[in-house]
PDB file of N, CA and C in Angstrom:
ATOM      1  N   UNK F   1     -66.543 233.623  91.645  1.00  0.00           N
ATOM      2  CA  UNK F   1     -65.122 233.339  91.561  1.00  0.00           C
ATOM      3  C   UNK F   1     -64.366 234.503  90.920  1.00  0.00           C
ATOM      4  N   UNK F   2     -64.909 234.899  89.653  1.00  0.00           N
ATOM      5  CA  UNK F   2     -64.187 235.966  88.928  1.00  0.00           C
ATOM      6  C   UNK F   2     -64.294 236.982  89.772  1.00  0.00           C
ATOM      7  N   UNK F   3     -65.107 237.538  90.960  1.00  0.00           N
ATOM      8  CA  UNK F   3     -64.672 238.750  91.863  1.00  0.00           C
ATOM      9  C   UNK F   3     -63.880 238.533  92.714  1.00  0.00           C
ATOM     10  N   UNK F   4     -64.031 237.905  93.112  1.00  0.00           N
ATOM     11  CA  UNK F   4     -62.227 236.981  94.031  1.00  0.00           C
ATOM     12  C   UNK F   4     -61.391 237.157  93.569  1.00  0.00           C
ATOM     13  N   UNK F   5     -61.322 236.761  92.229  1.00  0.00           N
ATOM     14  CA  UNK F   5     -59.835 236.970  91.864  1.00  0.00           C
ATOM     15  C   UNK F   5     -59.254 238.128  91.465  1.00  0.00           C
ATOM     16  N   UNK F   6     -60.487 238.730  90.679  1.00  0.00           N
ATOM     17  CA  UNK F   6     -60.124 240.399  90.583  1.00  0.00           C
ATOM     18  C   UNK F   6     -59.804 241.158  91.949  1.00  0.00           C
ATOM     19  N   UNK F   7     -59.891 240.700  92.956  1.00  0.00           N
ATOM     20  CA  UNK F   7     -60.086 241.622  94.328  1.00  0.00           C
ATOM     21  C   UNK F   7     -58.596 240.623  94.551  1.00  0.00           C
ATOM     22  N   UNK F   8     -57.993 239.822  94.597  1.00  0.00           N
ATOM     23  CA  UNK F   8     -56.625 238.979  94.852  1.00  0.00           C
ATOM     24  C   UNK F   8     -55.912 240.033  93.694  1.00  0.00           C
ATOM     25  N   UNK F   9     -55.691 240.101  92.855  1.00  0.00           N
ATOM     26  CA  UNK F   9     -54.961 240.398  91.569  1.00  0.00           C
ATOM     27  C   UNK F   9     -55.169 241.824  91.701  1.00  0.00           C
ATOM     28  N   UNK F  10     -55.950 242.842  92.152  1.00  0.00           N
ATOM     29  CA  UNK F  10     -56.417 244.226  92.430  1.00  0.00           C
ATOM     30  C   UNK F  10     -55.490 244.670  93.859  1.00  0.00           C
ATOM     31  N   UNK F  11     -55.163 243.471  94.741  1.00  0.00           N
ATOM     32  CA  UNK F  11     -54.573 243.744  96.201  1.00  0.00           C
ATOM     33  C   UNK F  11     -53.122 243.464  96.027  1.00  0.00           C
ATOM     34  N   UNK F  12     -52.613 242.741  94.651  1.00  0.00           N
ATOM     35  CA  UNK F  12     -50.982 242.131  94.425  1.00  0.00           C
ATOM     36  C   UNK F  12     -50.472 243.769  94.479  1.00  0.00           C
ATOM     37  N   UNK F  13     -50.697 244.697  93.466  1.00  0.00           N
ATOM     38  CA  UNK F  13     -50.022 245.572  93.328  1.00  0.00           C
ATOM     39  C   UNK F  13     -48.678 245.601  92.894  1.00  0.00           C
ATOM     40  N   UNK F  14     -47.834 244.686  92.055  1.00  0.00           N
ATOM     41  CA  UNK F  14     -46.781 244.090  91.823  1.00  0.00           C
ATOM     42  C   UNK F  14     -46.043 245.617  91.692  1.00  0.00           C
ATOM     43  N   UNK F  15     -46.150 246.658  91.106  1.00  0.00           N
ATOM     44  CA  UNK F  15     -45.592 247.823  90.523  1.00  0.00           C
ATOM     45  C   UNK F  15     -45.809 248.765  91.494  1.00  0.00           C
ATOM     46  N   UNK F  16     -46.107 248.786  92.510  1.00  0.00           N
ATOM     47  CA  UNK F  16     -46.203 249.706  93.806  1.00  0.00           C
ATOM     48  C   UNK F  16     -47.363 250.776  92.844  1.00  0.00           C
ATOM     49  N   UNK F  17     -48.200 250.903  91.782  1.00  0.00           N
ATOM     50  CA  UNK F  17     -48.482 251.872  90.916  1.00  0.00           C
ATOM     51  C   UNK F  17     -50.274 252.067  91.834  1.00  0.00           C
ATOM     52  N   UNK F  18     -50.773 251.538  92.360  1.00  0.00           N
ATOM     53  CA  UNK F  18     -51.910 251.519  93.425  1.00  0.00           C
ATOM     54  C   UNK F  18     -52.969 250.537  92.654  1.00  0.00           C
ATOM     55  N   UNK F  19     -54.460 250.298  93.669  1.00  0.00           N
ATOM     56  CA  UNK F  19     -55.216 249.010  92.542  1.00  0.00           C
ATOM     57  C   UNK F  19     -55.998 249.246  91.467  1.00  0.00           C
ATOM     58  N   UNK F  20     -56.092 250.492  90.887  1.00  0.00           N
ATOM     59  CA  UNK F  20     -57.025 250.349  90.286  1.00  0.00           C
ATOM     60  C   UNK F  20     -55.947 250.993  88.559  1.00  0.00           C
ATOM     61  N   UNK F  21     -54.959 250.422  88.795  1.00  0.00           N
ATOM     62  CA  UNK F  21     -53.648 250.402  87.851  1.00  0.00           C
ATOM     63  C   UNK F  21     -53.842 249.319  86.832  1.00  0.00           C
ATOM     64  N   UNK F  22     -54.321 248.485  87.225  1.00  0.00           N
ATOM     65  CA  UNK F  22     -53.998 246.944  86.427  1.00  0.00           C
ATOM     66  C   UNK F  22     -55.625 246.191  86.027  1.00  0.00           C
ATOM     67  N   UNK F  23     -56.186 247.134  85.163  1.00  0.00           N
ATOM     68  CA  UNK F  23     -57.278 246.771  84.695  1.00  0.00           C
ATOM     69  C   UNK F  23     -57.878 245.838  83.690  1.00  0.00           C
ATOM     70  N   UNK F  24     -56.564 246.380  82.738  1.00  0.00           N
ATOM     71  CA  UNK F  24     -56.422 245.345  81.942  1.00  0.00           C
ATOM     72  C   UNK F  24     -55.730 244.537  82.333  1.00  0.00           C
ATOM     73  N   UNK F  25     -54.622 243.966  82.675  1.00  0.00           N
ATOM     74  CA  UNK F  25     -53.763 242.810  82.995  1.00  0.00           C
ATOM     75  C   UNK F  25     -54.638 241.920  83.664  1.00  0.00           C
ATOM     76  N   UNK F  26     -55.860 242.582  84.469  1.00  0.00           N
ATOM     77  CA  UNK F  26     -56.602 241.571  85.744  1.00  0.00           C
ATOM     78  C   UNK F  26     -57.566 241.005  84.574  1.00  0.00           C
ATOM     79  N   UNK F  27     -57.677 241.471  83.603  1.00  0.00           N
ATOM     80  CA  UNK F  27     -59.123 241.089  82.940  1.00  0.00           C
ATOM     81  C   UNK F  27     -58.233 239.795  82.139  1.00  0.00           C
ATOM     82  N   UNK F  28     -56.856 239.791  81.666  1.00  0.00           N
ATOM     83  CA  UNK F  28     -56.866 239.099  80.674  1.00  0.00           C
ATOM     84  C   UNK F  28     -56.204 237.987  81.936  1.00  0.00           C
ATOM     85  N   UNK F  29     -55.625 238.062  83.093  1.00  0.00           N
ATOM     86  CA  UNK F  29     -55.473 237.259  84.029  1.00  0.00           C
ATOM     87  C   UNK F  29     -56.657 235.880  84.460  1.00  0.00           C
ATOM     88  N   UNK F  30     -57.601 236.914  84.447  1.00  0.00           N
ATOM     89  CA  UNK F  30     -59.089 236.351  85.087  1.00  0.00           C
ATOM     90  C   UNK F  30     -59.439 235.204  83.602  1.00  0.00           C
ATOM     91  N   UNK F  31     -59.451 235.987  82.425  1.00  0.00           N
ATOM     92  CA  UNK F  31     -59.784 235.161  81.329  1.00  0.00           C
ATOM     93  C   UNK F  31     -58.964 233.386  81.484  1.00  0.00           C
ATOM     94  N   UNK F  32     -57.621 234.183  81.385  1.00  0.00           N
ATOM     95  CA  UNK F  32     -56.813 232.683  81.489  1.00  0.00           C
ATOM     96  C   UNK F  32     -56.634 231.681  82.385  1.00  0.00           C
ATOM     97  N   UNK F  33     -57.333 232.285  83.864  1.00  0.00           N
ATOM     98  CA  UNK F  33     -57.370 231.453  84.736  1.00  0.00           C
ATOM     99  C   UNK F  33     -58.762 230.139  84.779  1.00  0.00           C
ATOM    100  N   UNK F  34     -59.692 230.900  83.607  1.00  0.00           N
ATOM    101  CA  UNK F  34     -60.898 229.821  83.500  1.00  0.00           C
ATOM    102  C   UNK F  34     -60.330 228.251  82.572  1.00  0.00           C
ATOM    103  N   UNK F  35     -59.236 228.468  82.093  1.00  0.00           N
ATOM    104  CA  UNK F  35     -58.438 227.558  81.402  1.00  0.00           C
ATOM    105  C   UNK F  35     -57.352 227.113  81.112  1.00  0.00           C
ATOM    106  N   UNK F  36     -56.860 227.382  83.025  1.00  0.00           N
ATOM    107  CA  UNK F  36     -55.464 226.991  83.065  1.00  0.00           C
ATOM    108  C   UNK F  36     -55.843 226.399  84.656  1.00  0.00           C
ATOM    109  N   UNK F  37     -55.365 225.046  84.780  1.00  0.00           N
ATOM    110  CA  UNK F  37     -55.047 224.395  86.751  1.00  0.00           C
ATOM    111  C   UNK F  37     -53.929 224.532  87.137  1.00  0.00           C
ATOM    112  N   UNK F  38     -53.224 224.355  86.148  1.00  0.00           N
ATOM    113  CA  UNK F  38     -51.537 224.679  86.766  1.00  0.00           C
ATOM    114  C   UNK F  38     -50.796 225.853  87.504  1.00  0.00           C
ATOM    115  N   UNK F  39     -50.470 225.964  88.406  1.00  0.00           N
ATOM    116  CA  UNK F  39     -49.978 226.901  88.726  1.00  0.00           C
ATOM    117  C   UNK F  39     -49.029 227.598  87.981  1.00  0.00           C
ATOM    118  N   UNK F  40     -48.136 226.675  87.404  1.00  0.00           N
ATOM    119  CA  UNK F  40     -46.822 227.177  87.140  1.00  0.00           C
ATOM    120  C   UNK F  40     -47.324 227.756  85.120  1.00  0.00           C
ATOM    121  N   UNK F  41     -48.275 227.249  85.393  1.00  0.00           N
ATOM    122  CA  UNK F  41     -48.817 227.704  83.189  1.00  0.00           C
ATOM    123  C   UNK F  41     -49.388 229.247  83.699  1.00  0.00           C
ATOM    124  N   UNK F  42     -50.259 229.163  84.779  1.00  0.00           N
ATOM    125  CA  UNK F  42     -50.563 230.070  85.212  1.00  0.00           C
ATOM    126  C   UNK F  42     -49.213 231.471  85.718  1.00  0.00           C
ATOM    127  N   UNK F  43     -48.861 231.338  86.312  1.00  0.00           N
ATOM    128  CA  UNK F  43     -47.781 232.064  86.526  1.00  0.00           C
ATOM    129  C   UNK F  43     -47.014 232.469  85.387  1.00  0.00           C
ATOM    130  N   UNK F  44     -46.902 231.273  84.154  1.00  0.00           N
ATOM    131  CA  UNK F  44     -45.835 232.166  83.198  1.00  0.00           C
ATOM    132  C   UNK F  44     -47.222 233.324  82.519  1.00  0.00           C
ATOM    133  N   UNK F  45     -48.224 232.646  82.579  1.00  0.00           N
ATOM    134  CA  UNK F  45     -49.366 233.922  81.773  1.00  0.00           C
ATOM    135  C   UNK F  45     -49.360 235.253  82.550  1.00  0.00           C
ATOM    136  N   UNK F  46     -49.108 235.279  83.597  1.00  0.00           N
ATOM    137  CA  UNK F  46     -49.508 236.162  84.980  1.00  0.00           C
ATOM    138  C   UNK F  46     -48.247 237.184  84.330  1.00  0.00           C
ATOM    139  N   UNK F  47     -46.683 236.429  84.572  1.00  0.00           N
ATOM    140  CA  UNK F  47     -45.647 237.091  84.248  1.00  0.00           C
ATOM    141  C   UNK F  47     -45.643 237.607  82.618  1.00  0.00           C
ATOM    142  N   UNK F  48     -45.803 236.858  81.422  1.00  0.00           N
ATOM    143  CA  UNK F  48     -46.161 237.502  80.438  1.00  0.00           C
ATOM    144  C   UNK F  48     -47.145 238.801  80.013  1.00  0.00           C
ATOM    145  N   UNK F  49     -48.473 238.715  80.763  1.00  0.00           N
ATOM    146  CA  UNK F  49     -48.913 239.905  80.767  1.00  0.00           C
ATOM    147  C   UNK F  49     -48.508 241.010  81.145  1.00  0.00           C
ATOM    148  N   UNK F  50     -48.395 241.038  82.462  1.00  0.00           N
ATOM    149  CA  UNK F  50     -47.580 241.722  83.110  1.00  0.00           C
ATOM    150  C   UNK F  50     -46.532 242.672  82.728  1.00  0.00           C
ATOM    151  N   UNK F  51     -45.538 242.053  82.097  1.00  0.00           N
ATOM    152  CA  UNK F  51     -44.368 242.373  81.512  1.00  0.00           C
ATOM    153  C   UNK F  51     -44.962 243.458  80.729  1.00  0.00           C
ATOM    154  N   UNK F  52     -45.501 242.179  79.375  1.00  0.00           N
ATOM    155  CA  UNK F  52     -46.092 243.055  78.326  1.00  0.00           C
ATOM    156  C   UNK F  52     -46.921 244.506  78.727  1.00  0.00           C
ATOM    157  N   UNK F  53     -47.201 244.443  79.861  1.00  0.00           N
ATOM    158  CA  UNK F  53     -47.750 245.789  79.397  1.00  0.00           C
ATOM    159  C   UNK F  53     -47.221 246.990  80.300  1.00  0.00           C
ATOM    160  N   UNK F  54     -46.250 246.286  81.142  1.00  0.00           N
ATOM    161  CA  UNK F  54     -45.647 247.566  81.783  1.00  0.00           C
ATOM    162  C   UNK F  54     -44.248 247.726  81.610  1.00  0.00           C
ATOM    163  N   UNK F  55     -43.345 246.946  80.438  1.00  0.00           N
ATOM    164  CA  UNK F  55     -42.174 246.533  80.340  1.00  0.00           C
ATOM    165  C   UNK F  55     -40.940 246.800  81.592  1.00  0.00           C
ATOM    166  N   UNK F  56     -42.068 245.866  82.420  1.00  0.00           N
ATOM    167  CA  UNK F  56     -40.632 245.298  83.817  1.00  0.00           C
ATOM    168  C   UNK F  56     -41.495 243.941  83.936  1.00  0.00           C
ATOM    169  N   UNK F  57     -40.016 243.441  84.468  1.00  0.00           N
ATOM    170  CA  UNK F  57     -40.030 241.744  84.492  1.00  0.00           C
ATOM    171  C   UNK F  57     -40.831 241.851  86.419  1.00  0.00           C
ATOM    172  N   UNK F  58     -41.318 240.372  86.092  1.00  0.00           N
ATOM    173  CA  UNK F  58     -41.582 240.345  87.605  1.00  0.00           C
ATOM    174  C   UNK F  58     -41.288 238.546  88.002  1.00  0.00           C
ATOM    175  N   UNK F  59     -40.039 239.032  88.978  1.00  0.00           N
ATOM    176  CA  UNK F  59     -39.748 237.216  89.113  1.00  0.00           C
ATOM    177  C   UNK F  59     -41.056 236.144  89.072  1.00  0.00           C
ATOM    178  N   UNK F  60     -40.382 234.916  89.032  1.00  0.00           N
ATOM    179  CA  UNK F  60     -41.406 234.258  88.334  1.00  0.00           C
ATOM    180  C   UNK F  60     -41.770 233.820  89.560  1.00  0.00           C
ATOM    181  N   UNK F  61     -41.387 233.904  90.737  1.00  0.00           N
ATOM    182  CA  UNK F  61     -42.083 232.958  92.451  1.00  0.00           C
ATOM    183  C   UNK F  61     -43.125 233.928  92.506  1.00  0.00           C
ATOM    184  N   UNK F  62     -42.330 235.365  92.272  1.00  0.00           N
ATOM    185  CA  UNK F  62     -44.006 235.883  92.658  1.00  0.00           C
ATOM    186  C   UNK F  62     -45.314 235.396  92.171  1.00  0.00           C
ATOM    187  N   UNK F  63     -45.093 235.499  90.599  1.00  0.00           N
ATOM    188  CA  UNK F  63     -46.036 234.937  90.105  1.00  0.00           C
ATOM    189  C   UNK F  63     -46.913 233.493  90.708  1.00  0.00           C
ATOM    190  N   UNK F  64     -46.132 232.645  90.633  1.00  0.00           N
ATOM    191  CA  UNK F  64     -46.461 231.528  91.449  1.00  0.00           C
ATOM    192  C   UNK F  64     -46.960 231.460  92.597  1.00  0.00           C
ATOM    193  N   UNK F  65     -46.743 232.478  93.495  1.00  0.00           N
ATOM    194  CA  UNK F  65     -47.205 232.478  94.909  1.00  0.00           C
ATOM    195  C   UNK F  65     -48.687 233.358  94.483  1.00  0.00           C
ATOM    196  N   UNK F  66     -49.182 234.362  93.271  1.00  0.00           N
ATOM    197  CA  UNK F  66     -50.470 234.785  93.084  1.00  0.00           C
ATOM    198  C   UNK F  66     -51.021 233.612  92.585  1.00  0.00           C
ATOM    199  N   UNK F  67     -50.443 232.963  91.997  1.00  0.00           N
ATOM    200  CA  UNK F  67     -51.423 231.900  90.921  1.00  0.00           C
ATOM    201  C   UNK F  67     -51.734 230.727  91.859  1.00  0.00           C
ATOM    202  N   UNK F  68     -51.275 230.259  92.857  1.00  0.00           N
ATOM    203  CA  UNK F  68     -51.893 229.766  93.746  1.00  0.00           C
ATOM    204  C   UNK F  68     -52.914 230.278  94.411  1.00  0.00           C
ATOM    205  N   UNK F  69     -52.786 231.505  94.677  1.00  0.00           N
ATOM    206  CA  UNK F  69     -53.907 231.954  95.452  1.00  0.00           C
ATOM    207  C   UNK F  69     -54.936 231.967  94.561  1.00  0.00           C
ATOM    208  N   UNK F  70     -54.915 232.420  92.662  1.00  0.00           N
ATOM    209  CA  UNK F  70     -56.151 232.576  92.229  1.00  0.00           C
ATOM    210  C   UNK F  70     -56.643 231.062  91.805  1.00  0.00           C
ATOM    211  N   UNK F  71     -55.708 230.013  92.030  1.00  0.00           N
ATOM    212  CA  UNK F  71     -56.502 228.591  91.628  1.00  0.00           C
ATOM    213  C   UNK F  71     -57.039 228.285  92.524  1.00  0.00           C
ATOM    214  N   UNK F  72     -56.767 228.345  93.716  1.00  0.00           N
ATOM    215  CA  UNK F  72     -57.518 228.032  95.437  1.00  0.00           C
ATOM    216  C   UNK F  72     -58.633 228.798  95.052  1.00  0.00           C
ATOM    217  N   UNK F  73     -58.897 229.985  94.784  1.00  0.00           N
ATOM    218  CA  UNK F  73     -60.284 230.033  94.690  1.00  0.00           C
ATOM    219  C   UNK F  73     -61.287 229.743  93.753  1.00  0.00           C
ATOM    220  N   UNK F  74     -60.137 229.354  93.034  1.00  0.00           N
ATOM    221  CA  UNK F  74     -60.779 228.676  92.060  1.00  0.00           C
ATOM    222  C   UNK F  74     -61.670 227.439  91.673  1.00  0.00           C
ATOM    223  N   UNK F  75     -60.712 226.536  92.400  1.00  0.00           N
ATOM    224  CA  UNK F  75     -61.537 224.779  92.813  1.00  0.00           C
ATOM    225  C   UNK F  75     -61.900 225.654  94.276  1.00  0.00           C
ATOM    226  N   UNK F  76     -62.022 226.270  95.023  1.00  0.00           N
ATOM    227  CA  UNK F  76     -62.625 226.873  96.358  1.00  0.00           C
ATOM    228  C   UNK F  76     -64.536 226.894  95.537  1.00  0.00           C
ATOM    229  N   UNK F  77     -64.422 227.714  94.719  1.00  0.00           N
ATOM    230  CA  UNK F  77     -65.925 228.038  93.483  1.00  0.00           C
ATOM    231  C   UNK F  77     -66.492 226.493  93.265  1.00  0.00           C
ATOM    232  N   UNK F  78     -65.376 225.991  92.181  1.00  0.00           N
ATOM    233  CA  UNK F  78     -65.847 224.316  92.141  1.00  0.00           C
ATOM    234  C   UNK F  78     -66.621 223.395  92.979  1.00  0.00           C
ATOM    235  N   UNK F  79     -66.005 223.469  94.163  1.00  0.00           N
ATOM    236  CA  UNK F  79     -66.663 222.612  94.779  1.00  0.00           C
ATOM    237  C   UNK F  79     -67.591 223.229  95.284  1.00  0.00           C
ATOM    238  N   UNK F  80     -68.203 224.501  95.611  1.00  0.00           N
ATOM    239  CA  UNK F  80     -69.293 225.415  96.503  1.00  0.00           C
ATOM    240  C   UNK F  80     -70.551 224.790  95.578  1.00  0.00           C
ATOM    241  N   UNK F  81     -69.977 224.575  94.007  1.00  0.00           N
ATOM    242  CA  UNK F  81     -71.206 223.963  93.078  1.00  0.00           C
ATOM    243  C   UNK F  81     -71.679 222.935  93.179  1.00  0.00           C
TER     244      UNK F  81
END
């Protein structure tokens, strides 16, 4: 699961900056996604990191439209168990 999502979150590219830009943001992304279902809790973490470490905002749908994709693979993992 955690290479899925690093390879989803590695392909967003939110900052046009290319993938191998957001190394840290994906790691602390990946962390919070083992203990978040919500999309939308998810998304404000997605957008808080984010921010924090490149100080630009990134609307919050975007966010929401990644954090769906990394919870789908998420219960996608779940149930494969």
């Amino acid at each position: 699961m955690n290479k899925a999502a690093i390879k989803i979150l590695e392909e967003w590219d939110p900052f046009n900056i290319g993938e191998d830009g957001y190394d840290t943001e994906t790691a602390d992304v990946v962390a919070a996604l083992q203990g978040i279902d919500d999309p939308s809790k998810l998304a404000k973490v997605i957008q808080q990191v984010y921010e924090h470490s490149f100080l630009q905002w990134i609307p919050f749908e975007k966010c929401v439209e990644i954090s769906y994709k990394l919870i789908a693979i998420k219960f996608e993992a779940k149930c494969i168990v």
